[in-house]
CSV table of C-alpha atoms and ligand atoms in Angstrom, one decimal:
chain,number,residue,atom,x,y,z
A,163,MET,CA,11.9,-1.7,-10.1
A,164,ARG,CA,12.3,-3.8,-6.4
A,165,ILE,CA,9.2,-5.5,-5.8
A,166,ALA,CA,8.4,-8.0,-2.3
A,167,VAL,CA,5.4,-10.1,-2.7
A,168,GLY,CA,3.8,-11.9,-0.2
A,169,SER,CA,0.7,-13.8,0.1
A,170,ASP,CA,-0.7,-16.4,1.9
A,171,HIS,CA,-2.0,-19.5,0.7
A,172,ALA,CA,-5.2,-18.0,-0.6
A,173,GLY,CA,-3.0,-15.6,-3.2
A,174,PHE,CA,-0.6,-17.7,-3.9
A,175,ASP,CA,-0.9,-19.3,-7.4
A,176,LEU,CA,-1.6,-15.5,-8.2
A,177,LYS,CA,1.3,-14.3,-6.8
A,178,ARG,CA,3.6,-16.8,-8.0
A,179,ALA,CA,1.2,-15.8,-11.6
A,180,MET,CA,1.9,-11.9,-11.4
A,181,ALA,CA,5.5,-12.8,-9.6
A,182,GLY,CA,6.5,-14.1,-13.2
A,183,HIS,CA,5.0,-11.3,-14.8
A,184,LEU,CA,6.8,-9.1,-13.1
A,185,THR,CA,10.5,-10.5,-14.1
A,186,GLU,CA,9.4,-10.7,-16.8
A,187,GLY,CA,9.5,-7.1,-17.1
A,188,GLY,CA,12.4,-7.3,-16.2
A,189,HIS,CA,11.4,-5.9,-12.7
A,190,GLU,CA,13.7,-7.4,-9.9
A,191,VAL,CA,11.3,-9.6,-7.3
A,192,VAL,CA,11.8,-10.2,-3.8
A,193,ASP,CA,9.3,-13.1,-3.3
A,194,LEU,CA,8.6,-13.1,1.0
A,195,GLY,CA,6.7,-16.6,1.2
A,196,THR,CA,4.8,-18.1,2.1
A,197,GLY,CA,5.6,-20.8,-0.3
A,198,SER,CA,2.1,-23.2,-1.0
A,199,ALA,CA,-1.5,-23.0,-2.0
A,200,ALA,CA,-1.5,-26.4,0.6
A,201,VAL,CA,-0.5,-25.1,3.4
A,202,SER,CA,-3.4,-22.5,4.9
A,203,VAL,CA,-1.4,-20.0,7.3
A,204,ASP,CA,-2.7,-16.1,7.7
A,205,TYR,CA,-2.2,-13.8,5.7
A,206,PRO,CA,-0.8,-10.6,8.3
A,207,GLU,CA,2.8,-11.7,8.5
A,208,TYR,CA,3.3,-11.9,4.6
A,209,GLY,CA,1.5,-9.0,4.0
A,210,LEU,CA,3.2,-7.4,7.1
A,211,ALA,CA,6.2,-8.4,6.0
A,212,VAL,CA,5.9,-6.9,2.5
A,213,ALA,CA,5.1,-4.0,3.9
A,214,ARG,CA,8.0,-3.1,6.7
A,215,ALA,CA,11.0,-4.1,3.8
A,216,VAL,CA,9.1,-0.1,1.8
A,217,ALA,CA,9.5,1.0,5.0
A,218,ALA,CA,12.5,0.0,4.7
A,219,GLY,CA,14.0,0.9,1.7
A,220,GLU,CA,14.4,-2.8,1.4
A,221,VAL,CA,12.4,-2.9,-1.4
A,222,GLU,CA,10.2,1.2,-4.3
A,223,ARG,CA,7.4,-1.3,-4.2
A,224,GLY,CA,5.0,-4.3,-2.7
A,225,LEU,CA,2.3,-6.5,-4.1
A,226,CYS,CA,0.1,-8.6,-1.6
A,227,ILE,CA,-2.5,-10.5,-2.6
A,228,CYS,CA,-4.9,-12.7,-0.2
A,229,GLY,CA,-7.7,-14.8,-1.1
A,230,THR,CA,-9.9,-11.3,-1.0
A,231,GLY,CA,-6.5,-8.4,-0.9
A,232,ILE,CA,-8.8,-7.1,2.7
A,233,GLY,CA,-7.4,-9.1,4.9
A,234,ILE,CA,-3.5,-8.7,4.1
A,235,SER,CA,-4.0,-4.6,3.1
A,236,ILE,CA,-5.4,-3.8,6.6
A,237,ALA,CA,-2.0,-5.8,8.3
A,238,ALA,CA,0.1,-4.2,5.1
A,239,ASN,CA,-1.2,-0.6,6.7
A,240,LYS,CA,-0.6,-0.9,10.4
A,241,VAL,CA,3.0,-0.8,9.1
A,242,ALA,CA,3.8,3.5,8.5
A,243,GLY,CA,4.8,5.1,5.8
A,244,VAL,CA,3.3,2.2,3.8
A,245,ARG,CA,-0.2,2.9,1.2
A,246,ALA,CA,-1.7,-0.6,0.2
A,247,ALA,CA,-4.5,0.0,-2.3
A,248,LEU,CA,-6.4,-3.2,-2.7
A,249,VAL,CA,-6.9,-2.9,-6.8
A,250,HIS,CA,-9.5,-4.6,-8.7
A,251,ASP,CA,-8.7,-3.5,-12.1
A,252,VAL,CA,-6.9,-2.0,-14.1
A,253,THR,CA,-9.1,2.4,-13.2
A,254,THR,CA,-8.7,1.2,-9.2
A,255,ALA,CA,-4.7,0.6,-10.5
A,256,ASP,CA,-4.3,3.4,-11.6
A,257,LEU,CA,-5.6,5.7,-8.7
A,258,ALA,CA,-4.2,4.1,-6.8
A,259,ARG,CA,-1.3,5.6,-8.7
A,260,ARG,CA,-2.2,8.9,-9.1
A,261,HIS,CA,-4.6,10.1,-6.1
A,262,ASN,CA,-2.9,8.4,-3.5
A,263,ASP,CA,0.5,7.3,-4.0
A,264,ALA,CA,0.2,4.2,-2.8
A,265,ASN,CA,3.4,2.2,-2.2
A,266,VAL,CA,1.6,-2.4,-2.1
A,267,ILE,CA,-0.2,-3.2,-4.5
A,268,CYS,CA,-2.8,-5.6,-2.6
A,269,MET,CA,-5.1,-8.2,-4.7
A,270,GLY,CA,-7.4,-11.0,-3.7
A,271,GLY,CA,-6.5,-14.1,-5.4
A,272,ARG,CA,-9.8,-15.9,-4.5
A,273,THR,CA,-11.5,-12.7,-6.4
A,274,THR,CA,-9.7,-11.2,-9.4
A,275,GLY,CA,-8.3,-12.9,-12.4
A,276,LEU,CA,-5.3,-14.1,-14.3
A,277,ALA,CA,-5.3,-11.0,-17.1
A,278,GLU,CA,-7.2,-8.4,-15.1
A,279,ALA,CA,-4.6,-8.7,-12.7
A,280,ALA,CA,-1.1,-8.9,-15.1
A,281,ASP,CA,-2.8,-5.6,-16.3
A,282,ALA,CA,-3.4,-4.0,-13.1
A,283,VAL,CA,0.0,-5.1,-11.9
A,284,ASP,CA,0.9,-3.5,-15.4
A,285,THR,CA,-0.5,0.5,-14.4
A,286,PHE,CA,0.2,0.2,-11.3
A,287,PHE,CA,3.9,-0.2,-11.8
A,288,ALA,CA,3.9,2.0,-15.1
A,289,THR,CA,1.8,4.9,-13.5
A,290,GLU,CA,3.2,8.3,-11.1
A,291,PHE,CA,1.5,10.1,-8.3
A,292,GLU,CA,0.3,13.1,-9.4
A,293,GLY,CA,1.1,16.0,-7.0
A,294,GLY,CA,-0.8,19.0,-6.9
A,295,ARG,CA,-3.8,18.4,-3.9
A,296,HIS,CA,-3.8,15.2,-3.3
A,297,ARG,CA,0.2,15.7,-1.6
A,298,ARG,CA,-1.9,17.7,0.6
A,299,ARG,CA,-3.3,14.2,1.4
A,300,ILE,CA,-1.0,12.5,1.4
A,301,ASP,CA,0.5,15.1,3.8
A,302,GLU,CA,-2.3,14.4,5.9
A,303,ILE,CA,-1.6,11.0,6.6
A,304,THR,CA,2.1,11.1,7.2
A,305,GLN,CA,1.3,13.7,10.0
A,306,TYR,CA,-0.3,11.1,11.5
A,307,GLU,CA,1.6,8.1,11.5
A,308,SER,CA,4.1,10.4,12.9
A,309,ALA,CA,2.2,12.3,15.8
A,310,ARG,CA,3.8,10.3,19.1
A,311,ASP,CA,0.5,10.2,21.0
A,312,GLY,CA,-1.1,8.8,18.0
A,313,ARG,CA,-3.1,12.2,17.2
A,314,LEU,CA,-2.9,14.7,14.8
A,315,GLU,CA,-1.0,17.9,16.5
A,316,PRO,CA,-2.1,20.6,17.4
A,317,ALA,CA,-1.9,23.9,14.9
A,318,PRO,CA,0.5,26.4,16.3
A,319,PRO,CA,-1.1,28.8,16.2
A,320,ALA,CA,-1.3,31.5,13.6
A,321,ALA,CA,0.0,35.1,13.9
A,322,GLY,CA,-2.3,37.8,16.1
A,323,GLU,CA,-3.5,34.7,17.5
A,324,ASP,CA,-4.5,34.7,21.5
A,325,GLU,CA,-1.7,32.1,22.2
A,326,ARG,CA,-3.0,31.9,26.1
A,327,GLN,CA,-6.9,29.8,23.9
A,328,SER,CA,-6.1,25.6,24.3
A,329,PRO,CA,-6.4,24.4,21.2
A,330,ILE,CA,-10.5,23.4,19.8
A,331,PRO,CA,-10.5,19.8,20.9
B,182,RB5,C1,-8.3,-17.1,4.2
B,182,RB5,O1,-9.0,-18.5,3.5
B,182,RB5,C2,-9.1,-15.9,3.9
B,182,RB5,O2,-9.5,-15.7,4.6
B,182,RB5,C3,-7.8,-15.0,3.6
B,182,RB5,O3,-7.4,-15.4,2.4
B,182,RB5,C4,-8.2,-13.7,2.5
B,182,RB5,O4,-8.8,-13.8,2.2
B,182,RB5,C5,-8.8,-12.3,4.5
B,182,RB5,O5,-8.8,-10.9,4.4
């Protein structure tokens, strides 16, 4: 799998370790920065870069790391088509894929240890989406994203319904 990785300074060490881990596992890693733990940088730049690469289809999935994973997941989720999941362990990694079809995994470099992160990453990139009722829920999010004004379009009137009636707000 082709995977974009990005972090701020607080996530740099874990990102570097996970990038090596993924490469060893046979994945192709595209590192979008940052390049050092020594210089303080702002996580939105790196979360958005990874998210844009996923949304554009330049990579299949993404991995984002900041201090807690919170800020960078918030940033990544602003890009339409991206479902960035803040993952802490194997259980959340597994459910992020099976139920949420997450395409970006986010973790905290200051909150998740190396071994636990490696197990979570392995699970995330090996687990398939279950579909079914979970597909409907993903579609509700996608519909919201694609609505022109950012709100769900009113549902079309059902057959036999008075079309002159205003939709309930
Ligand atoms: C940086 O100090 C820290 O705030 C950042 O890495 C992240 O944890 C934000 O959510």
